[in-house]
Every structure is written in C-alpha cells, then in structure tokens.
Amino acid sequence: MTSVPDQASASPASPFSIPVFRAIWFASLASNFGGLIQSVGAAWMMTSLSASPLLIALVPAATTLPIMLLSLWAGAVADNLERRKVMIACQAFMLLVSALLAATAWAGWMTPWLLLGFTFLLGCATAINGPAWQASVGDMVPRAILPSAVAMNSMGFNLARSVGPALGGVIVAAAGAAAAFVTNAVSYLGLLVVLARWRPELPPKLLPRERLGVAMLAGLGYVAMSPKIKLVLLRAGIFGLGAAAVSALMPLVARDLLGGGALTFGVTSGAFGFGAVLGALSSRRLRTRYSVEAIVRSAALALAIGTALTGASTWLWVALPGYMLAGAGWVLALSTFNVSVQMSAPRWVVARAVALYQMVAFGGMAGGAWLFGWVAEQDGVVTALYTAAAVQFVAALLGLWRPLPQIGDDNLDPRGDWQEPDTAVPVEPRSGPIVVTIEYRIPAGSIVPFLAAMSERRRIRRRDGAHGWQLLRDLGESDLWVERYHVSTWLDYVRHNQRRTHADMANLEALRAIHVEGERPVVRQKIDKLFHRDRSAHPLPGLEANLRHPVHRFSAKRPFGKRCIHSGCTRIIAYFL
C-alpha cells in the first residue's frame, strides 16, 4: 500500500479516491469509536467515584493537558522520523494502556486519581500521535485537496462522536465502564494493521536529522516569524478556552440539569457529534462561498448560542438542539484553524506548526475545563455554561480586531535549485559559526523600496534559522549595502538555503528589480575562526568574552541618523547618510 501525491497531475475529486487515505480513514473511524466509548466510560465512572464537579471536569482535561505539554516535542519527532512508525508506536502504547485500564476497572481497584492517571497516559500518546497523523495527511493526498482531507478527518471523528457516546452509554449501562475500556483496546488493532501495511514513498532525506532540541527551536522560530500562523494560534487559543465547557460539563448537565444517567449522557454526546458531522459536511461548500474569517466567526457564535442553550435547558428536547449547534461550530472552527496552519507551513516544519496549534488550542481547552469546572463547583453548572458562552462571544468579536487571513495562495514547496557552493577553505558539516554577507548595489532613488524589501527579507531569514541579521550601509560607497547574518554550522547554512520556497521568490525578484542594472548581489561565506568549534583556547585571556559583546554601539544622537532596532537578540542596523 503506497501513496505519492502527484502535484503535477490533475488532483482527485475527493480524498476517498486515494486508497491509502480511504483505508486509514476507515481504520481511524473504528479507533475513534473506541476512544469515544472509552471517554464516556471514564467520565461516567468518575461520577460514581467522586461527586466533585472539579474532578469530573478534569477527565477531559487529563486528555487535553498532555497535548499542551508534549505537542512541540512530538512535532519535532514527527518532522525528523518516519511519521508512520511514530503512529504505530503510539497506537501500540494506547492499546497497552487501555488494556491495563480495563483490567484495573474490572478488578475493582479504580480510584479517582488512578483513573485520571490512565487518562493522562492515553492523552500523552494522543499528543505524540496527533502531529504525526495530521502532517501525514499531506503525504497521502495532493495539496489541492488537503483542506477536504482535513475536513474529512474531522468528519470521521465527529461521525464516531455522533454514535460512539450513545453506544458507550449503552455499554456502560449494560456491562459497566470496564467493558467500554475493553472495546477501546480492541479498536486499535485495525489501525495498527493498516499502518503496518502502508509504505509511503517519501522523498529521500539528503541531510541528517536535526537534534530534537534544535528542531523544537526551529519550529518555534518559524511560527514566531510567520504572521499568519501566529494570528491563527491567537484565535484558536481564545476559542479553545470558551469551547471547553460544553464538553467538560456534559456529564453534569446530563446528571444534574436533565436528571438522567449514562444513557442520557451518551445521547447528548451523540447530539454534539451529529452537529459536528453536519458542520464537517458543510465545510467544503462554506469555504467556496465565504472567507476564513466569516466561517470562524460564525462558528464561534454558533458555539456560544449552543452553550447558552444547554445551560438554559432542563428538558432533553431543548438541550439536544443546543448541543448540535455547539458541535457544528466546534468542528467548523477547529478544522478551519487546522487547515490554515497546514496550508501556511512547508512540509519540513508542518508537524511542528500543527503541534504548536494543538498546544495552544487544546491548552486553552484544558485551562477552560479547569476554569469552568471550578466555576461550576462554586456557583453551579448553569453559571459556568453562561460564562463560557460569554467568552465564546468575545472570541467571535475578536475577528473584528484581528481577522484571519485567506489561505492557499502561497506555494510553499521548496524550490530545490540551490547548490552548495565550493569553498577554498575545507569545511565539514559541523564547521562554524558561518557568517554570510550579501552585497547589494542600490541606486539612491530606490532606497525606500529596498528597505521595505529587506524588512521582509529579515523575516524570511530569521524564519528559516538565521541569527544576528543586520543590514549595513557602506560609508565610503553610498550605493553599497551589506546584508549580514550567521548560522551555527555549515550544515545549518545548507538547511537554511534548502528551506527556500517558491513563495519567497517574490521577495528575491523585488530585490533584483531594485539592484543596479547589469550587476548581481555578491554572496560571501566566512567562518568565524575566533569562535570556531575546533579552535584551541585563545592565547589572550578575556579577549573572547570582550568580543562577544557587540562592537556596533551607536547612539541616536550621533550624526548620519544611525539607528538600531532591537528585536530579541537580533539587531537590524541601517545606516542612513
């Protein structure tokens, strides 16, 4: 079972026309059924082990908290290792934990904190599996149908959610929570078989893997220098905070407001999932008609109204429409956030970008579950739900101040045309630090557009791993400008240049258009011998420490209008005559 998304050929009409996506989707659907049945069992078992609303609300929080803690590390793992193998390891671990959970419950040894511990372990495996699974979708389908594939994944989960909780309620009512845990353990087997058979045809890795710490910093740096992704994370975090209450407090609504039992809880969970399926099915049509911002804002309003309805309901027939509306808003917003992140990051860093999105969104949900569980304990479930609805309404209004950008316009595929330069001085991959300078000849009348283009250049350089970026103007030759940056090693320099995308060419072409006609920028690579990794101790004590401090210390009062713009540990020094 192989897959190679052919970007050049005509894109399939649907992700389900691709065999590997179809097989994994159905196997994941079965696994999602098991996971949701397990969630119902865990949530309802907690109501029998403890009457505390806080402990009950911590059951979903124990699943989402590991996503906040481990996602970035998991994203670095998924970007450096074969994602299929990462998913197989996670599924096997979840099978083992689910089997132990079932055995403990069956033996009657379960306590509230032991239940939270097992749930936390399952959440850890889910957190590690998530970035690999989300990023692997791009390995199965062409980029053109990636949004549809992500929406179908959301639909699959919520299709299971529309029936799984009700089925879970039946299983718990008939055979107890331990039977629900056994069902979950068995549900992992099909996905393990499909993943074991899948043989993705991935492009060969020409460079060695990054160390995980370096890879995590690179992911953080990329997102920090990507305005579109940062805005998505801001909106997702606030949305997740308000969205947490509707699911975290669902057992309390079923028990206290509706006066029901495990079956009522399953029916309300099913209504939420059914609404989510309707939202996923409508997402493709909505994307063709409305902007990303309009979809997310409408979804947040739908979730706010649905949450308020559940708080106002003492009858099941009133609560079910509220849960359906909340479910539709939930999946529309989260799938749109997910697609926005994946379409805004190139393949080399997509798992880390998705991981950071999950960290923020599910971290907000974990915090919201704790917050609204505490409010429910202090002032009641109704107050907690109304408060969550108000937070979600604020999240919708935030779009008026920080609207989400449209996605899919940038070609983030690597250009693949950069050639490693020959050097007169022998270098090895670990040689460094490497200092790079690019000399530009800019006419006097083009300085303003040049500075604007270099501002974008600075963002691109830092996004792709450069440090210490500077822009300098020569005092002896007025048309000579020098861009300067450094990287830790020669291998980092190669990585930095191989990360260049087709979308970055617009900036390079703008610089070429400004450059003096008939000349090209001059690129020079230098190695810093004073701080070279293989050097012996410097013979002059204290010299290295002194030189670590910047030698460019300019005052704003000095002539020529010199200025220094500080951003973190990076300086942009522009000299104006």
CSV table of C-alpha atoms in Angstrom, one decimal, residues 115-382:
chain,number,residue,atom,x,y,z
A,115,LEU,CA,-8.5,7.0,36.6
A,116,LEU,CA,-7.0,10.4,35.8
A,117,GLY,CA,-3.6,8.9,35.6
A,118,PHE,CA,-4.6,6.3,33.0
A,119,THR,CA,-6.5,9.0,31.1
A,120,PHE,CA,-3.4,11.2,31.2
A,121,LEU,CA,-1.2,8.4,29.7
A,122,LEU,CA,-3.7,8.0,26.9
A,123,GLY,CA,-3.6,11.7,26.4
A,124,CYS,CA,0.2,11.6,26.2
A,125,ALA,CA,0.1,9.0,23.4
A,126,THR,CA,-2.6,11.0,21.7
A,127,ALA,CA,-0.5,14.2,21.9
A,128,ILE,CA,2.5,12.4,20.3
A,129,ASN,CA,0.4,10.7,17.7
A,130,GLY,CA,-1.5,13.9,16.7
A,131,PRO,CA,1.2,15.9,14.9
A,132,ALA,CA,2.4,12.8,13.0
A,133,TRP,CA,-1.2,11.9,11.9
A,134,GLN,CA,-2.1,15.5,10.9
A,135,ALA,CA,1.2,16.0,9.0
A,136,SER,CA,1.0,12.6,7.3
A,137,VAL,CA,-2.3,13.6,5.6
A,138,GLY,CA,-0.1,15.8,3.3
A,139,ASP,CA,1.9,12.6,2.5
A,140,MET,CA,-1.3,10.8,1.3
A,141,VAL,CA,-3.1,13.5,-0.7
A,142,PRO,CA,-2.1,16.3,-3.1
A,143,ARG,CA,-2.1,19.8,-1.6
A,144,ALA,CA,-5.1,20.9,-3.7
A,145,ILE,CA,-7.4,18.6,-1.8
A,146,LEU,CA,-5.7,18.9,1.6
A,147,PRO,CA,-8.4,21.1,3.1
A,148,SER,CA,-11.0,18.5,2.1
A,149,ALA,CA,-8.9,15.7,3.6
A,150,VAL,CA,-8.6,17.6,6.9
A,151,ALA,CA,-12.3,18.2,6.9
A,152,MET,CA,-13.0,14.5,6.2
A,153,ASN,CA,-10.7,13.6,9.2
A,154,SER,CA,-12.8,15.9,11.4
A,155,MET,CA,-16.0,14.4,9.9
A,156,GLY,CA,-14.7,10.9,10.7
A,157,PHE,CA,-14.0,11.8,14.3
A,158,ASN,CA,-17.4,13.5,14.7
A,159,LEU,CA,-19.2,10.8,12.9
A,160,ALA,CA,-17.9,8.5,15.6
A,161,ARG,CA,-18.8,11.1,18.1
A,162,SER,CA,-22.4,11.2,16.9
A,163,VAL,CA,-22.9,7.5,17.6
A,164,GLY,CA,-20.0,6.4,19.8
A,165,PRO,CA,-21.1,8.2,23.0
A,166,ALA,CA,-24.6,6.8,22.7
A,167,LEU,CA,-23.2,3.4,22.1
A,168,GLY,CA,-20.8,4.0,25.0
A,169,GLY,CA,-23.7,4.9,27.3
A,170,VAL,CA,-25.5,1.7,26.3
A,171,ILE,CA,-22.3,-0.4,27.0
A,172,VAL,CA,-21.7,1.3,30.4
A,173,ALA,CA,-25.3,0.9,31.4
A,174,ALA,CA,-25.4,-2.7,30.4
A,175,ALA,CA,-21.9,-4.0,31.3
A,176,GLY,CA,-20.1,-1.3,33.2
A,177,ALA,CA,-17.2,1.1,32.4
A,178,ALA,CA,-14.7,-1.8,32.2
A,179,ALA,CA,-16.5,-3.1,29.1
A,180,ALA,CA,-16.1,0.3,27.5
A,181,PHE,CA,-12.3,0.2,28.2
A,182,VAL,CA,-12.0,-3.3,26.6
A,183,THR,CA,-13.9,-2.0,23.5
A,184,ASN,CA,-11.4,0.8,23.2
A,185,ALA,CA,-8.4,-1.5,23.4
A,186,VAL,CA,-9.7,-3.8,20.6
A,187,SER,CA,-10.4,-0.7,18.4
A,188,TYR,CA,-6.7,0.0,18.0
A,189,LEU,CA,-6.0,-3.3,16.2
A,190,GLY,CA,-7.4,-2.4,12.8
A,191,LEU,CA,-5.4,0.9,12.6
A,192,LEU,CA,-2.2,-0.9,13.6
A,193,VAL,CA,-2.7,-3.4,10.7
A,194,VAL,CA,-3.4,-0.7,8.1
A,195,LEU,CA,-0.4,1.4,9.3
A,196,ALA,CA,1.9,-1.6,9.2
A,197,ARG,CA,0.9,-2.3,5.6
A,198,TRP,CA,1.3,1.3,4.4
A,199,ARG,CA,4.5,2.1,2.6
A,200,PRO,CA,4.7,5.8,1.8
A,201,GLU,CA,7.0,6.8,-0.9
A,202,LEU,CA,8.7,9.8,0.7
A,203,PRO,CA,11.4,12.0,-0.9
A,204,PRO,CA,14.9,11.0,0.3
A,205,LYS,CA,16.4,12.9,3.2
A,206,LEU,CA,19.6,14.5,1.9
A,207,LEU,CA,20.6,15.9,5.3
A,208,PRO,CA,21.0,14.3,8.7
A,209,ARG,CA,18.2,14.6,11.2
A,210,GLU,CA,18.1,17.7,13.4
A,211,ARG,CA,18.6,17.2,17.1
A,212,LEU,CA,15.3,17.4,18.8
A,213,GLY,CA,16.1,20.5,20.9
A,214,VAL,CA,17.3,22.3,17.8
A,215,ALA,CA,14.3,21.1,15.8
A,216,MET,CA,11.9,22.4,18.5
A,217,LEU,CA,13.6,25.8,18.5
A,218,ALA,CA,13.5,25.9,14.7
A,219,GLY,CA,9.7,25.2,14.8
A,220,LEU,CA,9.2,28.0,17.4
A,221,GLY,CA,11.3,30.3,15.2
A,222,TYR,CA,9.3,29.5,12.1
A,223,VAL,CA,6.0,30.2,13.8
A,224,ALA,CA,7.3,33.3,15.5
A,225,MET,CA,8.3,34.7,12.1
A,226,SER,CA,5.0,33.7,10.4
A,227,PRO,CA,2.3,36.3,11.0
A,228,LYS,CA,-0.5,34.2,9.5
A,229,ILE,CA,0.2,31.3,11.8
A,230,LYS,CA,0.6,33.5,14.9
A,231,LEU,CA,-2.8,35.0,14.3
A,232,VAL,CA,-4.4,31.6,13.9
A,233,LEU,CA,-2.8,30.5,17.2
A,234,LEU,CA,-4.2,33.6,19.0
A,235,ARG,CA,-7.7,32.9,17.7
A,236,ALA,CA,-7.5,29.2,18.4
A,237,GLY,CA,-6.4,29.7,22.0
A,238,ILE,CA,-9.2,32.0,22.9
A,239,PHE,CA,-11.7,29.8,21.0
A,240,GLY,CA,-10.5,26.7,22.9
A,241,LEU,CA,-10.8,28.4,26.2
A,242,GLY,CA,-14.5,29.1,25.7
A,243,ALA,CA,-15.2,25.9,23.9
A,244,ALA,CA,-14.1,23.6,26.7
A,245,ALA,CA,-17.1,24.0,28.9
A,246,VAL,CA,-19.7,22.4,26.6
A,247,SER,CA,-17.9,19.0,26.6
A,248,ALA,CA,-16.3,19.2,30.0
A,249,LEU,CA,-19.6,19.8,31.8
A,250,MET,CA,-21.7,17.5,29.7
A,251,PRO,CA,-21.8,14.7,32.4
A,252,LEU,CA,-23.0,17.3,34.9
A,253,VAL,CA,-25.7,18.6,32.5
A,254,ALA,CA,-26.9,15.0,31.9
A,255,ARG,CA,-27.0,14.2,35.6
A,256,ASP,CA,-27.9,17.5,37.4
A,257,LEU,CA,-29.9,19.6,34.8
A,258,LEU,CA,-31.6,16.8,32.8
A,259,GLY,CA,-31.8,14.3,35.7
A,260,GLY,CA,-30.6,11.4,33.5
A,261,GLY,CA,-27.9,8.7,33.7
A,262,ALA,CA,-25.3,7.2,31.4
A,263,LEU,CA,-27.7,6.8,28.5
A,264,THR,CA,-28.7,10.5,28.7
A,265,PHE,CA,-25.0,11.4,28.7
A,266,GLY,CA,-24.5,9.3,25.6
A,267,VAL,CA,-27.4,10.8,23.8
A,268,THR,CA,-26.3,14.4,24.5
A,269,SER,CA,-22.7,13.5,23.4
A,270,GLY,CA,-24.2,11.9,20.2
A,271,ALA,CA,-26.2,15.1,19.5
A,272,PHE,CA,-23.0,17.1,19.8
A,273,GLY,CA,-21.2,14.7,17.4
A,274,PHE,CA,-24.1,14.7,15.0
A,275,GLY,CA,-23.9,18.5,14.8
A,276,ALA,CA,-20.2,18.2,14.2
A,277,VAL,CA,-20.7,15.9,11.3
A,278,LEU,CA,-23.2,18.3,9.7
A,279,GLY,CA,-20.6,21.1,10.2
A,280,ALA,CA,-17.8,19.0,8.6
A,281,LEU,CA,-20.1,18.1,5.6
A,282,SER,CA,-20.9,21.7,5.1
A,283,SER,CA,-17.3,23.0,5.4
A,284,ARG,CA,-16.3,22.5,1.8
A,285,ARG,CA,-19.3,24.4,0.5
A,286,LEU,CA,-18.8,27.1,3.0
A,287,ARG,CA,-15.1,27.5,2.1
A,288,THR,CA,-16.1,28.2,-1.6
A,289,ARG,CA,-18.6,30.9,-0.6
A,290,TYR,CA,-17.2,32.6,2.5
A,291,SER,CA,-13.9,33.8,3.8
A,292,VAL,CA,-12.0,32.0,6.5
A,293,GLU,CA,-12.8,34.8,9.0
A,294,ALA,CA,-16.5,34.6,8.2
A,295,ILE,CA,-16.6,30.9,8.8
A,296,VAL,CA,-14.7,31.0,12.1
A,297,ARG,CA,-16.7,34.0,13.4
A,298,SER,CA,-20.0,32.3,12.6
A,299,ALA,CA,-18.7,29.0,14.2
A,300,ALA,CA,-17.8,30.8,17.4
A,301,LEU,CA,-21.3,32.5,17.5
A,302,ALA,CA,-22.9,29.1,16.9
A,303,LEU,CA,-20.9,27.5,19.8
A,304,ALA,CA,-21.8,30.5,22.1
A,305,ILE,CA,-25.5,30.1,21.4
A,306,GLY,CA,-25.4,26.3,21.7
A,307,THR,CA,-23.5,26.6,25.1
A,308,ALA,CA,-26.1,29.0,26.4
A,309,LEU,CA,-29.0,26.8,25.3
A,310,THR,CA,-27.5,23.8,27.2
A,311,GLY,CA,-27.3,26.0,30.3
A,312,ALA,CA,-30.9,27.1,30.0
A,313,SER,CA,-32.3,23.6,29.4
A,314,THR,CA,-34.0,21.3,31.9
A,315,TRP,CA,-35.6,19.2,29.1
A,316,LEU,CA,-33.7,16.9,26.8
A,317,TRP,CA,-35.5,18.2,23.7
A,318,VAL,CA,-34.1,21.7,24.4
A,319,ALA,CA,-30.6,20.6,25.2
A,320,LEU,CA,-30.2,18.4,22.0
A,321,PRO,CA,-30.5,21.3,19.5
A,322,GLY,CA,-28.1,23.3,21.6
A,323,TYR,CA,-25.5,20.5,21.6
A,324,MET,CA,-26.0,20.1,17.8
A,325,LEU,CA,-25.4,23.8,17.2
A,326,ALA,CA,-22.4,23.7,19.5
A,327,GLY,CA,-21.0,20.6,17.7
A,328,ALA,CA,-21.3,22.3,14.3
A,329,GLY,CA,-19.5,25.4,15.5
A,330,TRP,CA,-16.8,23.3,17.2
A,331,VAL,CA,-15.8,21.3,14.2
A,332,LEU,CA,-16.1,24.2,11.7
A,333,ALA,CA,-13.7,26.4,13.7
A,334,LEU,CA,-11.2,23.7,14.6
A,335,SER,CA,-11.0,22.2,11.2
A,336,THR,CA,-10.6,25.7,9.7
A,337,PHE,CA,-7.8,26.5,12.1
A,338,ASN,CA,-6.1,23.2,11.3
A,339,VAL,CA,-6.3,23.8,7.6
A,340,SER,CA,-5.0,27.3,7.9
A,341,VAL,CA,-1.9,26.2,9.8
A,342,GLN,CA,-1.1,23.3,7.4
A,343,MET,CA,-1.5,25.5,4.4
A,344,SER,CA,0.7,28.2,5.9
A,345,ALA,CA,3.7,25.9,6.7
A,346,PRO,CA,6.0,24.0,4.3
A,347,ARG,CA,6.5,20.3,4.7
A,348,TRP,CA,9.8,20.4,6.6
A,349,VAL,CA,8.1,22.1,9.6
A,350,VAL,CA,4.4,21.3,9.2
A,351,ALA,CA,4.2,18.8,12.1
A,352,ARG,CA,5.8,21.4,14.4
A,353,ALA,CA,3.4,24.1,13.2
A,354,VAL,CA,0.4,21.8,13.7
A,355,ALA,CA,1.9,20.8,17.1
A,356,LEU,CA,2.0,24.4,18.3
A,357,TYR,CA,-1.5,24.9,17.1
A,358,GLN,CA,-2.7,21.9,19.1
A,359,MET,CA,-0.7,23.1,22.0
A,360,VAL,CA,-2.4,26.4,22.0
A,361,ALA,CA,-5.9,25.2,21.1
A,362,PHE,CA,-6.0,22.2,23.5
A,363,GLY,CA,-4.1,24.1,26.1
A,364,GLY,CA,-6.9,26.6,26.0
A,365,MET,CA,-9.4,23.8,26.3
A,366,ALA,CA,-7.5,22.2,29.3
A,367,GLY,CA,-7.5,25.6,31.0
A,368,GLY,CA,-11.1,26.2,30.2
A,369,ALA,CA,-12.1,22.7,31.5
A,370,TRP,CA,-10.4,23.5,34.8
A,371,LEU,CA,-11.8,27.1,34.9
A,372,PHE,CA,-15.4,26.2,34.2
A,373,GLY,CA,-15.2,23.1,36.4
A,374,TRP,CA,-14.2,25.4,39.2
A,375,VAL,CA,-17.0,27.9,38.4
A,376,ALA,CA,-19.5,25.0,38.4
A,377,GLU,CA,-18.2,23.9,41.8
A,378,GLN,CA,-18.5,27.4,43.2
A,379,ASP,CA,-21.7,28.8,41.5
A,380,GLY,CA,-23.3,25.9,39.7
A,381,VAL,CA,-23.3,24.4,36.2
A,382,VAL,CA,-25.7,27.0,34.7
